[in-house]
């Protein structure tokens, strides 16, 4: 339906109203038109004041005129359109916006909503998720998960535009409708701080139910699903137990013996539990561990820093310093079957990286020395003949080296290696207090800090310093992106085998292969 809104001497005509959405959505529309923030708006319908979360008896009718009162934010006077303006003459905030516009927008804090803002900014850095949301078409918007997915789609589209920070009203309200725990308030009526990991998990759950690939399978499963295979054995009875499961976060447990991420991950994969024994007819202890059976394009790691402290009735924080890397190798946590599948792609990637490094060293040497010298002759795999003759093998990765280049290797194949692209951090002593921010790596390699509505450039060294050990921001959730086999790493034999044979397609001659 469409309504008219009278605000002072101004009248806004034919405003679309959807009463299936909370009134705050309508107020957000009025904010866009008038500049009056929702908390200052007094919207009168049929003599009653419209609330934020429900329409109640104030149901509008098509074509009716509604009264709004409230003062707008101060409007900045814009400079003449044709007036020349230099970047250094702009206010510092505007200069920063111009520099960071290509990386998205900040999100205004709507009252202890930094947990949501940081979650959104980290998820927005996953290109695969952006693509899945762009093509999302809800079948029924009456379904709560569909509403949240649609709100995420619209929010990602707004972030894509860049520019000034904006308030994510619709996404917040839809999140609170779907998961009421995020609408908890204090005795004073203020919205409470929430756990960002819980927000991340719930949003992913809702999107998993809605985002589907062309084959009807979950896009979230494909992008973030980590398949585990668990093997347990009871020493007392000799019984064995196996199970397969899908998780969306790899845990990093933190104890007094954990100083590095790989130690915490290994500790978390240990799975000792009590189960009913058919032989003993009672609960017995089964011991074992889980192994990764399938790796996703995006790997999320949770630093398990919070635990419930009974005496203070809140989630207390483990401040211990745990170092995490910019590049993470999941190979050691995989099943033997998966390790075998990863061997050839890992060898192809390593050879390709060695080739690039050798070319870089050679170019540098030619540039610095007096006269040009012949470059080392490279074999088909990209290694120098001298290195090959000396049998130069990296024993740390001997299993992948033994695999060698294989015609089975294809571009985009998983290698088990990942690069860090997002970090959600927390500053404070409790998960339900303090402050959350997001640090994301952009396509051009720059790191950007999203602190609600503020964006700042950071370095890789700044990110690595988020490892804990004090009251500064420390990593809580890590997002890694898979390092796959690049096009240039596919062996020539494989490329030739994949190319169409002469005469196979309308007797047309195949195009000659170009040298890299």
XYZ file of C-alpha atoms in Angstrom:
516
model
C 0.000 0.000 0.000
C 1.011 3.654 -0.373
C 0.586 6.451 2.161
C 1.363 10.164 2.426
C 3.366 11.583 5.329
C 3.038 15.218 6.477
C 6.077 16.595 8.264
C 5.778 20.257 9.096
C 5.229 22.066 5.814
C 6.533 19.144 3.756
C 4.479 16.255 2.414
C 6.030 12.989 1.230
C 3.665 11.341 -1.210
C 3.126 7.710 -2.247
C 5.465 6.031 0.251
C 5.398 2.246 -0.025
C 4.497 0.560 3.278
C 4.863 -3.141 4.024
C 2.993 -3.977 7.228
C 4.465 -7.483 7.264
C 7.752 -5.813 8.251
C 8.307 -4.070 11.627
C 7.392 -0.350 11.805
C 11.112 0.426 12.162
C 11.494 -0.316 8.453
C 8.895 2.351 7.688
C 10.655 4.750 10.057
C 13.925 4.037 8.262
C 12.247 5.111 5.005
C 11.144 8.337 6.683
C 14.683 8.855 7.962
C 15.984 8.610 4.381
C 13.432 11.162 3.173
C 13.493 13.645 6.040
C 16.768 13.166 7.875
C 14.899 12.634 11.159
C 16.489 9.677 12.998
C 13.968 6.998 14.072
C 14.578 7.676 17.758
C 13.436 11.279 17.257
C 10.390 10.457 15.136
C 6.865 10.728 16.528
C 4.602 9.088 13.956
C 0.867 9.498 14.586
C -1.738 7.209 13.017
C -5.395 7.431 14.043
C -4.456 9.519 17.061
C -2.003 6.895 18.393
C 1.796 6.898 18.295
C 3.465 4.241 16.157
C 5.844 1.891 18.012
C 9.147 0.530 16.696
C 8.480 -3.199 16.828
C 4.737 -3.675 16.182
C 1.902 -1.939 14.355
C -0.764 -2.781 16.923
C -3.923 -0.750 16.362
C -2.006 1.771 14.237
C -2.517 -0.113 10.971
C -2.235 2.317 8.013
C -4.656 2.259 5.102
C -3.914 2.786 1.439
C -3.876 6.486 0.502
C -4.158 7.827 4.048
C -2.085 10.770 5.347
C 0.103 10.218 8.396
C 1.553 12.896 10.668
C 5.227 12.870 11.666
C 7.003 15.151 14.125
C 10.693 15.385 14.939
C 13.822 17.406 14.168
C 16.260 16.341 11.476
C 20.019 16.011 11.819
C 21.947 19.092 10.844
C 22.327 19.149 7.071
C 25.758 19.963 5.766
C 25.856 22.741 3.205
C 27.296 21.366 0.009
C 29.838 23.294 -2.015
C 28.901 24.510 -5.486
C 28.938 21.680 -8.008
C 31.457 23.338 -10.297
C 33.785 24.573 -7.585
C 37.216 22.891 -7.739
C 38.030 20.886 -4.627
C 41.247 19.188 -3.626
C 41.499 16.102 -1.446
C 43.816 17.809 1.028
C 41.216 20.571 1.506
C 38.516 18.127 2.589
C 37.839 17.345 6.254
C 39.820 14.378 7.564
C 36.694 12.181 7.758
C 35.838 12.818 4.105
C 39.420 12.134 3.019
C 39.287 8.784 4.790
C 35.929 7.983 3.127
C 37.361 8.702 -0.327
C 40.302 6.371 0.313
C 38.229 3.530 1.766
C 35.129 3.806 -0.474
C 36.346 0.995 -2.731
C 36.327 -1.394 0.227
C 32.706 -0.948 1.316
C 31.007 1.209 3.921
C 31.004 1.451 7.669
C 27.918 0.449 9.654
C 26.556 2.734 12.333
C 26.272 1.335 15.826
C 22.583 1.231 16.767
C 23.201 0.628 20.447
C 25.569 -2.216 21.376
C 25.407 -3.687 17.859
C 29.161 -3.889 17.192
C 28.874 -7.691 17.517
C 26.543 -7.700 14.485
C 28.449 -5.075 12.489
C 31.746 -6.952 12.803
C 30.077 -10.256 11.866
C 28.548 -8.698 8.748
C 31.825 -7.109 7.634
C 33.741 -10.385 7.983
C 31.104 -12.375 6.082
C 30.986 -9.647 3.418
C 34.682 -10.288 2.727
C 33.805 -13.813 1.474
C 33.309 -13.315 -2.263
C 31.559 -16.662 -2.650
C 28.904 -15.679 -0.113
C 28.359 -12.335 -1.855
C 27.739 -14.127 -5.144
C 25.305 -16.559 -3.525
C 23.314 -13.682 -1.999
C 23.263 -11.732 -5.267
C 21.417 -14.566 -7.012
C 19.137 -15.333 -4.058
C 15.418 -15.297 -4.817
C 13.223 -16.146 -1.801
C 10.332 -18.499 -2.442
C 8.288 -17.207 0.514
C 9.228 -14.048 2.426
C 6.857 -15.006 5.221
C 9.423 -17.569 6.375
C 11.716 -16.050 9.079
C 14.964 -17.396 7.563
C 13.920 -16.030 4.160
C 13.395 -12.568 5.661
C 16.857 -12.619 7.195
C 18.476 -13.854 3.972
C 16.700 -11.137 1.998
C 17.810 -8.513 4.530
C 21.401 -9.791 4.206
C 21.134 -9.591 0.423
C 20.012 -5.960 0.583
C 22.640 -5.099 3.191
C 25.453 -6.595 1.091
C 24.178 -4.622 -1.922
C 24.326 -1.392 0.121
C 27.860 -2.207 1.314
C 28.893 -2.798 -2.297
C 28.087 0.847 -3.132
C 30.681 2.192 -0.692
C 30.545 5.744 0.603
C 29.241 7.144 3.865
C 28.415 4.842 6.794
C 24.751 3.962 7.171
C 22.504 2.343 9.815
C 21.631 -1.329 9.123
C 18.102 -0.978 10.535
C 16.352 -3.664 8.510
C 18.969 -6.355 9.033
C 19.096 -5.682 12.784
C 15.325 -5.809 13.205
C 15.028 -8.962 11.111
C 17.845 -10.587 13.093
C 16.083 -9.779 16.371
C 12.782 -11.107 15.030
C 14.376 -14.383 13.946
C 16.574 -14.772 17.037
C 14.963 -12.955 20.001
C 18.051 -13.387 22.211
C 19.614 -10.473 20.318
C 16.726 -8.231 21.459
C 17.519 -8.611 25.163
C 17.394 -5.343 27.106
C 18.721 -4.072 30.402
C 16.493 -2.859 33.231
C 16.995 0.637 31.842
C 15.573 -0.408 28.463
C 18.911 -0.404 26.604
C 19.792 -3.213 24.210
C 22.439 -5.531 25.637
C 25.797 -6.422 24.106
C 25.842 -9.914 22.580
C 28.374 -12.614 21.705
C 29.618 -12.125 18.121
C 30.255 -15.854 17.689
C 26.612 -16.597 18.505
C 25.524 -13.984 15.975
C 27.875 -15.464 13.343
C 26.562 -18.978 13.987
C 22.877 -17.999 13.856
C 23.262 -15.941 10.679
C 25.091 -18.820 8.998
C 22.343 -21.214 10.068
C 19.635 -19.024 8.543
C 21.581 -18.576 5.304
C 22.282 -22.317 5.128
C 18.569 -22.984 5.042
C 17.947 -20.460 2.254
C 20.902 -20.153 -0.115
C 20.863 -22.987 -2.632
C 23.087 -23.830 -5.588
C 21.723 -24.801 -8.981
C 21.671 -28.460 -7.899
C 19.466 -27.615 -4.897
C 22.235 -28.164 -2.343
C 23.145 -25.619 0.320
C 25.566 -22.932 -0.862
C 26.700 -22.408 2.744
C 27.565 -26.122 3.036
C 29.641 -25.824 -0.128
C 31.388 -22.619 0.925
C 31.915 -23.146 4.669
C 31.053 -26.772 5.463
C 33.900 -28.747 7.030
C 33.298 -32.502 6.944
C 34.796 -34.470 9.819
C 35.331 -38.208 10.256
C 35.559 -39.336 13.898
C 36.989 -42.679 15.057
C 36.594 -43.740 18.704
C 37.598 -46.881 20.568
C 36.818 -48.148 24.060
C 39.936 -49.616 25.677
C 37.826 -51.458 28.243
C 35.579 -53.393 25.836
C 37.438 -53.096 22.536
C 34.334 -51.605 20.849
C 34.889 -49.138 18.024
C 32.689 -46.295 16.843
C 32.810 -44.081 13.740
C 30.707 -41.101 12.651
C 30.681 -38.389 9.986
C 29.559 -34.840 10.641
C 29.571 -31.374 9.081
C 30.670 -28.341 11.074
C 31.135 -24.733 10.028
C 33.829 -23.737 12.499
C 37.111 -25.378 13.402
C 37.765 -24.889 17.116
C 41.039 -23.832 18.697
C 40.968 -24.836 22.355
C 43.163 -22.773 24.665
C 44.983 -24.313 27.602
C 48.225 -23.621 29.494
C 50.092 -25.714 26.917
C 48.697 -23.950 23.837
C 50.866 -21.186 22.409
C 50.106 -21.571 18.701
C 46.986 -22.030 16.625
C 47.953 -25.475 15.328
C 48.323 -26.756 18.900
C 44.843 -25.563 19.872
C 43.266 -27.047 16.748
C 44.893 -30.417 17.388
C 43.659 -30.315 20.987
C 40.103 -29.532 19.895
C 40.036 -32.478 17.480
C 40.666 -34.917 20.343
C 37.277 -36.471 21.058
C 36.966 -38.479 24.273
C 33.391 -39.133 25.330
C 31.207 -41.486 27.318
C 28.790 -43.680 25.387
C 26.559 -46.608 26.152
C 28.334 -49.920 25.649
C 26.369 -52.832 24.198
C 28.792 -55.261 25.835
C 29.061 -53.670 29.286
C 25.451 -52.380 29.289
C 26.524 -49.069 30.827
C 28.350 -45.873 30.041
C 32.005 -46.402 29.154
C 34.767 -44.101 27.949
C 35.540 -44.003 24.239
C 38.764 -42.290 23.144
C 39.740 -41.050 19.728
C 39.890 -38.013 17.496
C 38.331 -36.381 14.468
C 39.989 -35.874 11.099
C 38.985 -33.561 8.271
C 37.457 -35.539 5.395
C 36.582 -32.576 3.147
C 37.839 -28.995 3.120
C 35.738 -25.917 2.200
C 36.736 -22.829 0.200
C 36.418 -20.755 3.391
C 37.701 -22.076 6.702
C 36.458 -20.429 9.910
C 38.460 -20.956 13.093
C 37.096 -20.010 16.498
C 39.524 -19.156 19.268
C 37.660 -20.633 22.254
C 38.424 -17.735 24.575
C 35.210 -17.619 26.605
C 33.829 -19.920 29.281
C 30.897 -19.521 31.631
C 32.005 -18.428 35.095
C 29.372 -19.474 37.618
C 30.290 -17.057 40.418
C 29.847 -13.954 38.231
C 27.265 -15.523 35.883
C 28.904 -14.377 32.681
C 31.259 -15.551 29.965
C 34.752 -14.891 31.240
C 37.656 -14.472 28.856
C 40.918 -16.391 28.494
C 43.552 -13.737 27.786
C 46.393 -16.130 26.949
C 48.511 -15.226 23.931
C 47.952 -17.663 21.041
C 49.881 -16.942 17.854
C 48.066 -17.487 14.560
C 49.578 -17.387 11.041
C 48.727 -15.448 7.901
C 48.914 -18.796 6.083
C 47.381 -21.921 7.599
C 48.045 -25.486 6.441
C 45.268 -27.979 7.250
C 47.068 -30.985 5.757
C 48.072 -32.579 9.081
C 44.440 -32.589 10.285
C 43.104 -34.443 7.226
C 42.214 -38.110 6.803
C 44.769 -40.273 4.933
C 42.354 -40.433 1.989
C 42.122 -36.649 1.749
C 45.876 -36.260 2.175
C 46.354 -38.539 -0.825
C 43.978 -36.381 -2.893
C 45.846 -33.225 -1.857
C 49.317 -34.561 -2.671
C 49.425 -33.795 -6.403
C 47.826 -30.314 -6.155
C 50.226 -29.397 -3.349
C 53.195 -30.507 -5.455
C 51.939 -28.524 -8.440
C 51.436 -25.410 -6.308
C 54.864 -25.732 -4.705
C 56.600 -26.165 -8.063
C 54.744 -23.172 -9.438
C 55.715 -21.004 -6.476
C 59.345 -22.151 -6.788
C 59.254 -21.238 -10.474
C 57.964 -17.737 -9.746
C 60.529 -17.237 -6.979
C 63.360 -18.350 -9.266
C 62.193 -16.038 -12.037
C 62.060 -13.147 -9.564
C 65.561 -13.855 -8.266
C 66.914 -14.150 -11.792
C 65.338 -10.864 -12.869
C 66.755 -9.131 -9.793
C 70.197 -10.581 -10.455
C 70.178 -9.430 -14.073
C 69.145 -5.946 -12.968
C 71.816 -5.529 -10.285
C 74.838 -7.066 -12.037
C 76.876 -5.230 -14.637
C 76.061 -7.350 -17.642
C 73.185 -9.641 -18.468
C 73.760 -13.304 -17.732
C 71.840 -16.253 -19.087
C 68.923 -17.317 -16.927
C 68.870 -20.880 -15.579
C 67.198 -23.319 -17.904
C 63.828 -24.418 -16.532
C 62.409 -27.851 -17.108
C 58.736 -28.573 -17.844
C 57.871 -28.525 -14.141
C 59.403 -25.093 -13.625
C 62.510 -26.221 -11.676
C 66.063 -25.328 -12.656
C 68.187 -28.076 -14.178
C 70.885 -27.436 -11.571
C 68.427 -27.930 -8.708
C 67.029 -31.034 -10.340
C 70.506 -32.498 -10.767
C 71.282 -31.881 -7.118
C 68.076 -33.602 -6.105
C 66.793 -30.581 -4.145
C 63.739 -31.951 -2.281
C 61.896 -30.299 0.593
C 61.731 -33.142 3.134
C 59.103 -31.335 5.221
C 56.660 -31.850 2.387
C 58.170 -35.062 1.043
C 54.754 -36.673 0.552
C 53.662 -33.957 -1.843
C 57.029 -33.858 -3.534
C 56.820 -37.570 -4.186
C 53.485 -37.081 -5.886
C 55.030 -34.810 -8.513
C 53.085 -33.059 -11.260
C 50.102 -35.112 -12.295
C 47.753 -34.990 -15.225
C 44.949 -35.228 -12.617
C 45.744 -31.739 -11.299
C 43.252 -29.087 -12.410
C 43.156 -25.346 -11.826
C 41.189 -24.516 -8.687
C 41.957 -27.821 -6.951
C 42.234 -27.749 -3.169
C 45.747 -27.863 -1.694
C 44.882 -27.809 2.015
C 46.552 -24.429 2.348
C 44.738 -21.244 3.342
C 45.442 -17.518 3.591
C 43.966 -15.265 6.266
C 41.329 -12.853 4.902
C 39.280 -11.862 7.940
C 39.625 -11.484 11.715
C 36.846 -10.658 14.163
C 38.347 -9.360 17.387
C 37.086 -8.580 20.873
C 38.338 -6.066 23.400
C 37.194 -6.519 26.991
C 36.860 -9.193 29.656
C 33.473 -10.758 28.800
C 31.818 -11.909 25.556
C 28.645 -9.995 26.491
C 30.476 -6.720 27.036
C 33.438 -4.903 25.536
C 33.772 -4.085 21.858
C 33.947 -6.104 18.605
C 35.564 -4.997 15.332
C 36.422 -6.629 11.990
C 39.726 -6.693 10.099
C 39.480 -7.840 6.473
C 42.041 -8.333 3.712
C 41.019 -6.779 0.399
C 41.654 -8.122 -3.089
C 44.563 -5.706 -3.557
C 46.241 -7.081 -0.413
C 45.417 -4.144 1.881
C 44.011 -4.739 5.351
C 41.078 -2.571 6.456
C 39.770 -2.233 10.019
C 35.978 -1.854 10.250
C 35.218 -0.275 13.620
C 31.448 0.254 13.240
C 31.205 3.419 11.103
C 34.969 4.035 10.972
C 37.347 2.469 8.440
C 41.129 2.500 8.830
C 43.971 0.985 6.820
C 46.128 -1.507 8.723
C 49.151 -3.698 8.030
C 49.703 -7.445 8.264
C 51.873 -6.756 11.310
C 48.912 -5.030 12.994
C 46.782 -8.108 12.341
C 49.369 -10.547 13.719
C 49.505 -8.465 16.899
C 45.893 -9.490 17.646
C 47.088 -12.708 19.298
C 46.106 -11.858 22.872
C 48.050 -11.567 26.078
C 46.529 -8.288 27.308
C 43.528 -5.991 27.203
C 43.968 -4.994 23.549
C 41.813 -6.382 20.738
C 42.436 -10.105 20.290
C 41.337 -12.565 17.626
C 38.078 -14.389 18.344
C 37.101 -15.654 14.877
C 39.505 -16.184 11.975
C 38.417 -16.571 8.351
C 40.842 -18.270 5.973
C 40.406 -18.534 2.200
C 41.627 -21.633 0.352
C 44.802 -21.351 -1.716
C 43.985 -23.416 -4.791
C 46.024 -24.505 -7.796
C 46.398 -21.477 -10.126
C 46.013 -21.717 -13.888
C 49.739 -21.387 -14.478
C 50.525 -24.336 -12.194
C 48.620 -26.915 -14.247
C 51.253 -29.170 -15.908
C 51.533 -28.884 -19.674
C 50.612 -32.547 -20.062
C 47.348 -31.976 -18.232
C 46.552 -28.880 -20.296
C 47.176 -30.804 -23.506
C 45.009 -33.696 -22.331
C 42.169 -31.324 -21.460
C 42.356 -29.468 -24.790
C 39.933 -30.595 -27.570
C 41.513 -32.766 -30.246
C 41.770 -31.540 -33.833
C 38.562 -32.135 -35.736
C 36.552 -32.868 -32.600
C 34.505 -29.692 -32.813
C 33.377 -29.062 -36.358
C 36.816 -30.011 -37.731
C 38.152 -26.650 -36.526
C 41.851 -26.326 -35.728
C 42.654 -25.766 -32.020
C 44.219 -22.450 -31.087
C 47.966 -22.621 -30.406
C 48.965 -22.468 -26.733
C 50.539 -19.182 -25.719
C 53.626 -19.117 -23.555
C 53.085 -17.768 -20.047
